[in-house]
């Protein structure tokens, strides 16, 4: 069985010391760092831009998983690619020409991800699935850490896992409200990548938390 990827989100870290946050993610054995970019327009919150990604890059050898919650993602992908992103994921709801943006991300030598909010059905991105390296299912309404999971979103994870059987090759990521209990449900539904913000940064033992999220505890 393939190993579940854990991607702690620095959204829940102390923004005055994000370098330490990414170092703590590497030290906990997570392997991916999830970076939430918010523009105050697509979502009602603001975080950071490509300079933050570039400045953090030397502190970590982990995969940088950039989640763009912005209204015009196409205009920003080159900057995030240059900053050191490995995966660049944007929202289907924010783009008309999603297929073009997926191609542009790949042309920059990066992995391309597409995300859907809880209100968007899988059918809205079905034509794009053969072109995606990652599909990010939001299990909360994006904008903030520490929200309660919307369990119904797991139906979409199951649907994406079924659709993948017909030949597409994308990772299924879930983001929002992930803790050891909901992680087990996400894995059972078919998720490959689990994003965790508040659960990771509130854990006293981050290494143990990563193991629990993977289902390796005990
Ligand atoms: C929410 C972000 C998430 C967030 C998850 O809009 O996309 O990545 O950090 O936080 P938790 O794990 O606390 O729900
Ligand atoms: Zn995110």
PDB file of N, CA and C in Angstrom, residues 130-183:
ATOM      1  N   UNK A 130      -7.661  14.236 -16.692  1.00  0.00           N
ATOM      2  CA  UNK A 130      -6.482  13.642 -17.355  1.00  0.00           C
ATOM      3  C   UNK A 130      -5.279  14.583 -17.384  1.00  0.00           C
ATOM      4  N   UNK A 131      -5.496  15.863 -17.101  1.00  0.00           N
ATOM      5  CA  UNK A 131      -4.420  16.854 -17.209  1.00  0.00           C
ATOM      6  C   UNK A 131      -3.873  17.283 -15.849  1.00  0.00           C
ATOM      7  N   UNK A 132      -4.427  16.733 -14.774  1.00  0.00           N
ATOM      8  CA  UNK A 132      -4.043  17.164 -13.421  1.00  0.00           C
ATOM      9  C   UNK A 132      -3.092  16.165 -12.766  1.00  0.00           C
ATOM     10  N   UNK A 133      -2.099  16.697 -12.049  1.00  0.00           N
ATOM     11  CA  UNK A 133      -1.216  15.852 -11.234  1.00  0.00           C
ATOM     12  C   UNK A 133      -1.783  15.679  -9.828  1.00  0.00           C
ATOM     13  N   UNK A 134      -2.656  16.593  -9.426  1.00  0.00           N
ATOM     14  CA  UNK A 134      -3.233  16.560  -8.080  1.00  0.00           C
ATOM     15  C   UNK A 134      -4.621  17.197  -8.121  1.00  0.00           C
ATOM     16  N   UNK A 135      -5.543  16.606  -7.382  1.00  0.00           N
ATOM     17  CA  UNK A 135      -6.872  17.207  -7.211  1.00  0.00           C
ATOM     18  C   UNK A 135      -7.068  17.435  -5.712  1.00  0.00           C
ATOM     19  N   UNK A 136      -7.302  18.689  -5.361  1.00  0.00           N
ATOM     20  CA  UNK A 136      -7.434  19.070  -3.954  1.00  0.00           C
ATOM     21  C   UNK A 136      -8.911  19.277  -3.628  1.00  0.00           C
ATOM     22  N   UNK A 137      -9.438  18.414  -2.778  1.00  0.00           N
ATOM     23  CA  UNK A 137     -10.833  18.529  -2.355  1.00  0.00           C
ATOM     24  C   UNK A 137     -10.854  19.323  -1.049  1.00  0.00           C
ATOM     25  N   UNK A 138     -11.429  20.508  -1.102  1.00  0.00           N
ATOM     26  CA  UNK A 138     -11.567  21.296   0.132  1.00  0.00           C
ATOM     27  C   UNK A 138     -12.674  20.672   0.977  1.00  0.00           C
ATOM     28  N   UNK A 139     -12.337  20.365   2.210  1.00  0.00           N
ATOM     29  CA  UNK A 139     -13.325  19.765   3.122  1.00  0.00           C
ATOM     30  C   UNK A 139     -13.825  20.789   4.150  1.00  0.00           C
ATOM     31  N   UNK A 140     -13.430  22.055   3.950  1.00  0.00           N
ATOM     32  CA  UNK A 140     -14.036  23.205   4.630  1.00  0.00           C
ATOM     33  C   UNK A 140     -14.133  24.303   3.569  1.00  0.00           C
ATOM     34  N   UNK A 141     -14.865  25.362   3.864  1.00  0.00           N
ATOM     35  CA  UNK A 141     -14.856  26.514   2.968  1.00  0.00           C
ATOM     36  C   UNK A 141     -13.527  27.232   3.164  1.00  0.00           C
ATOM     37  N   UNK A 142     -12.750  27.424   2.075  1.00  0.00           N
ATOM     38  CA  UNK A 142     -11.395  27.933   2.242  1.00  0.00           C
ATOM     39  C   UNK A 142     -11.346  29.352   2.806  1.00  0.00           C
ATOM     40  N   UNK A 143     -10.272  29.629   3.512  1.00  0.00           N
ATOM     41  CA  UNK A 143     -10.052  30.967   4.061  1.00  0.00           C
ATOM     42  C   UNK A 143      -9.425  30.968   5.437  1.00  0.00           C
ATOM     43  N   UNK A 144      -9.719  29.929   6.204  1.00  0.00           N
ATOM     44  CA  UNK A 144      -9.258  29.926   7.600  1.00  0.00           C
ATOM     45  C   UNK A 144      -8.898  28.508   8.041  1.00  0.00           C
ATOM     46  N   UNK A 145      -7.945  28.436   8.959  1.00  0.00           N
ATOM     47  CA  UNK A 145      -7.647  27.174   9.609  1.00  0.00           C
ATOM     48  C   UNK A 145      -8.610  26.939  10.763  1.00  0.00           C
ATOM     49  N   UNK A 146      -8.585  25.728  11.285  1.00  0.00           N
ATOM     50  CA  UNK A 146      -9.326  25.427  12.507  1.00  0.00           C
ATOM     51  C   UNK A 146     -10.830  25.298  12.350  1.00  0.00           C
ATOM     52  N   UNK A 147     -11.331  25.100  11.125  1.00  0.00           N
ATOM     53  CA  UNK A 147     -12.778  24.948  10.939  1.00  0.00           C
ATOM     54  C   UNK A 147     -13.179  23.475  11.020  1.00  0.00           C
ATOM     55  N   UNK A 148     -14.482  23.254  11.218  1.00  0.00           N
ATOM     56  CA  UNK A 148     -14.982  21.873  11.283  1.00  0.00           C
ATOM     57  C   UNK A 148     -15.142  21.277   9.901  1.00  0.00           C
ATOM     58  N   UNK A 149     -14.755  20.037   9.789  1.00  0.00           N
ATOM     59  CA  UNK A 149     -14.829  19.357   8.494  1.00  0.00           C
ATOM     60  C   UNK A 149     -16.282  19.196   8.037  1.00  0.00           C
ATOM     61  N   UNK A 150     -16.474  19.227   6.729  1.00  0.00           N
ATOM     62  CA  UNK A 150     -17.787  18.954   6.120  1.00  0.00           C
ATOM     63  C   UNK A 150     -17.703  17.526   5.570  1.00  0.00           C
ATOM     64  N   UNK A 151     -18.268  16.589   6.314  1.00  0.00           N
ATOM     65  CA  UNK A 151     -18.068  15.163   6.013  1.00  0.00           C
ATOM     66  C   UNK A 151     -18.562  14.765   4.624  1.00  0.00           C
ATOM     67  N   UNK A 152     -19.595  15.461   4.154  1.00  0.00           N
ATOM     68  CA  UNK A 152     -20.161  15.108   2.841  1.00  0.00           C
ATOM     69  C   UNK A 152     -19.131  15.206   1.716  1.00  0.00           C
ATOM     70  N   UNK A 153     -18.076  16.009   1.939  1.00  0.00           N
ATOM     71  CA  UNK A 153     -17.051  16.166   0.902  1.00  0.00           C
ATOM     72  C   UNK A 153     -16.300  14.870   0.629  1.00  0.00           C
ATOM     73  N   UNK A 154     -16.336  13.936   1.560  1.00  0.00           N
ATOM     74  CA  UNK A 154     -15.668  12.648   1.319  1.00  0.00           C
ATOM     75  C   UNK A 154     -16.305  11.882   0.163  1.00  0.00           C
ATOM     76  N   UNK A 155     -17.589  12.156  -0.113  1.00  0.00           N
ATOM     77  CA  UNK A 155     -18.221  11.525  -1.285  1.00  0.00           C
ATOM     78  C   UNK A 155     -17.452  11.901  -2.558  1.00  0.00           C
ATOM     79  N   UNK A 156     -16.951  13.149  -2.578  1.00  0.00           N
ATOM     80  CA  UNK A 156     -16.203  13.595  -3.762  1.00  0.00           C
ATOM     81  C   UNK A 156     -14.845  12.902  -3.846  1.00  0.00           C
ATOM     82  N   UNK A 157     -14.251  12.631  -2.693  1.00  0.00           N
ATOM     83  CA  UNK A 157     -12.974  11.886  -2.685  1.00  0.00           C
ATOM     84  C   UNK A 157     -13.208  10.486  -3.256  1.00  0.00           C
ATOM     85  N   UNK A 158     -14.294   9.867  -2.810  1.00  0.00           N
ATOM     86  CA  UNK A 158     -14.610   8.520  -3.339  1.00  0.00           C
ATOM     87  C   UNK A 158     -14.856   8.570  -4.844  1.00  0.00           C
ATOM     88  N   UNK A 159     -15.561   9.589  -5.295  1.00  0.00           N
ATOM     89  CA  UNK A 159     -15.845   9.710  -6.738  1.00  0.00           C
ATOM     90  C   UNK A 159     -14.548   9.895  -7.525  1.00  0.00           C
ATOM     91  N   UNK A 160     -13.642  10.700  -6.988  1.00  0.00           N
ATOM     92  CA  UNK A 160     -12.360  10.930  -7.678  1.00  0.00           C
ATOM     93  C   UNK A 160     -11.511   9.667  -7.705  1.00  0.00           C
ATOM     94  N   UNK A 161     -11.585   8.889  -6.632  1.00  0.00           N
ATOM     95  CA  UNK A 161     -10.835   7.626  -6.604  1.00  0.00           C
ATOM     96  C   UNK A 161     -11.384   6.661  -7.653  1.00  0.00           C
ATOM     97  N   UNK A 162     -12.708   6.640  -7.801  1.00  0.00           N
ATOM     98  CA  UNK A 162     -13.330   5.774  -8.830  1.00  0.00           C
ATOM     99  C   UNK A 162     -12.945   6.234 -10.231  1.00  0.00           C
ATOM    100  N   UNK A 163     -13.011   7.547 -10.465  1.00  0.00           N
ATOM    101  CA  UNK A 163     -12.710   8.084 -11.799  1.00  0.00           C
ATOM    102  C   UNK A 163     -11.260   7.823 -12.195  1.00  0.00           C
ATOM    103  N   UNK A 164     -10.401   7.763 -11.216  1.00  0.00           N
ATOM    104  CA  UNK A 164      -8.977   7.544 -11.496  1.00  0.00           C
ATOM    105  C   UNK A 164      -8.710   6.139 -12.040  1.00  0.00           C
ATOM    106  N   UNK A 165      -9.606   5.228 -11.677  1.00  0.00           N
ATOM    107  CA  UNK A 165      -9.408   3.834 -12.116  1.00  0.00           C
ATOM    108  C   UNK A 165      -9.454   3.706 -13.633  1.00  0.00           C
ATOM    109  N   UNK A 166     -10.016   4.703 -14.311  1.00  0.00           N
ATOM    110  CA  UNK A 166     -10.129   4.611 -15.766  1.00  0.00           C
ATOM    111  C   UNK A 166      -8.896   5.175 -16.475  1.00  0.00           C
ATOM    112  N   UNK A 167      -7.802   5.360 -15.749  1.00  0.00           N
ATOM    113  CA  UNK A 167      -6.558   5.690 -16.436  1.00  0.00           C
ATOM    114  C   UNK A 167      -5.892   6.997 -16.066  1.00  0.00           C
ATOM    115  N   UNK A 168      -6.609   7.926 -15.436  1.00  0.00           N
ATOM    116  CA  UNK A 168      -5.965   9.183 -15.063  1.00  0.00           C
ATOM    117  C   UNK A 168      -4.987   8.924 -13.916  1.00  0.00           C
ATOM    118  N   UNK A 169      -4.094   9.864 -13.700  1.00  0.00           N
ATOM    119  CA  UNK A 169      -3.028   9.635 -12.728  1.00  0.00           C
ATOM    120  C   UNK A 169      -2.813  10.900 -11.905  1.00  0.00           C
ATOM    121  N   UNK A 170      -3.680  11.108 -10.920  1.00  0.00           N
ATOM    122  CA  UNK A 170      -3.557  12.292 -10.066  1.00  0.00           C
ATOM    123  C   UNK A 170      -3.587  11.855  -8.604  1.00  0.00           C
ATOM    124  N   UNK A 171      -2.932  12.648  -7.782  1.00  0.00           N
ATOM    125  CA  UNK A 171      -3.045  12.446  -6.348  1.00  0.00           C
ATOM    126  C   UNK A 171      -4.323  13.118  -5.876  1.00  0.00           C
ATOM    127  N   UNK A 172      -4.985  12.507  -4.902  1.00  0.00           N
ATOM    128  CA  UNK A 172      -6.175  13.123  -4.301  1.00  0.00           C
ATOM    129  C   UNK A 172      -5.767  13.680  -2.936  1.00  0.00           C
ATOM    130  N   UNK A 173      -5.940  14.987  -2.786  1.00  0.00           N
ATOM    131  CA  UNK A 173      -5.563  15.664  -1.543  1.00  0.00           C
ATOM    132  C   UNK A 173      -6.823  16.188  -0.865  1.00  0.00           C
ATOM    133  N   UNK A 174      -6.836  16.159   0.462  1.00  0.00           N
ATOM    134  CA  UNK A 174      -7.952  16.748   1.207  1.00  0.00           C
ATOM    135  C   UNK A 174      -7.401  17.830   2.130  1.00  0.00           C
ATOM    136  N   UNK A 175      -8.181  18.886   2.301  1.00  0.00           N
ATOM    137  CA  UNK A 175      -7.691  20.063   3.010  1.00  0.00           C
ATOM    138  C   UNK A 175      -8.824  20.677   3.827  1.00  0.00           C
ATOM    139  N   UNK A 176      -8.641  20.669   5.156  1.00  0.00           N
ATOM    140  CA  UNK A 176      -9.603  21.314   6.032  1.00  0.00           C
ATOM    141  C   UNK A 176     -10.158  20.359   7.067  1.00  0.00           C
ATOM    142  N   UNK A 177      -9.912  20.663   8.338  1.00  0.00           N
ATOM    143  CA  UNK A 177     -10.496  19.870   9.421  1.00  0.00           C
ATOM    144  C   UNK A 177      -9.900  18.481   9.587  1.00  0.00           C
ATOM    145  N   UNK A 178      -8.662  18.316   9.131  1.00  0.00           N
ATOM    146  CA  UNK A 178      -8.043  16.989   9.244  1.00  0.00           C
ATOM    147  C   UNK A 178      -7.355  16.847  10.606  1.00  0.00           C
ATOM    148  N   UNK A 179      -7.725  15.771  11.303  1.00  0.00           N
ATOM    149  CA  UNK A 179      -7.114  15.377  12.586  1.00  0.00           C
ATOM    150  C   UNK A 179      -7.030  13.847  12.554  1.00  0.00           C
ATOM    151  N   UNK A 180      -6.503  13.209  13.582  1.00  0.00           N
ATOM    152  CA  UNK A 180      -6.363  11.742  13.479  1.00  0.00           C
ATOM    153  C   UNK A 180      -7.669  11.015  13.163  1.00  0.00           C
ATOM    154  N   UNK A 181      -8.794  11.492  13.674  1.00  0.00           N
ATOM    155  CA  UNK A 181     -10.079  10.799  13.406  1.00  0.00           C
ATOM    156  C   UNK A 181     -10.525  11.007  11.958  1.00  0.00           C
ATOM    157  N   UNK A 182     -10.523  12.268  11.521  1.00  0.00           N
ATOM    158  CA  UNK A 182     -10.994  12.531  10.151  1.00  0.00           C
ATOM    159  C   UNK A 182      -9.982  12.032   9.121  1.00  0.00           C
ATOM    160  N   UNK A 183      -8.693  11.966   9.497  1.00  0.00           N
ATOM    161  CA  UNK A 183      -7.670  11.436   8.579  1.00  0.00           C
ATOM    162  C   UNK A 183      -7.981   9.991   8.224  1.00  0.00           C
TER     163      UNK A 183
END
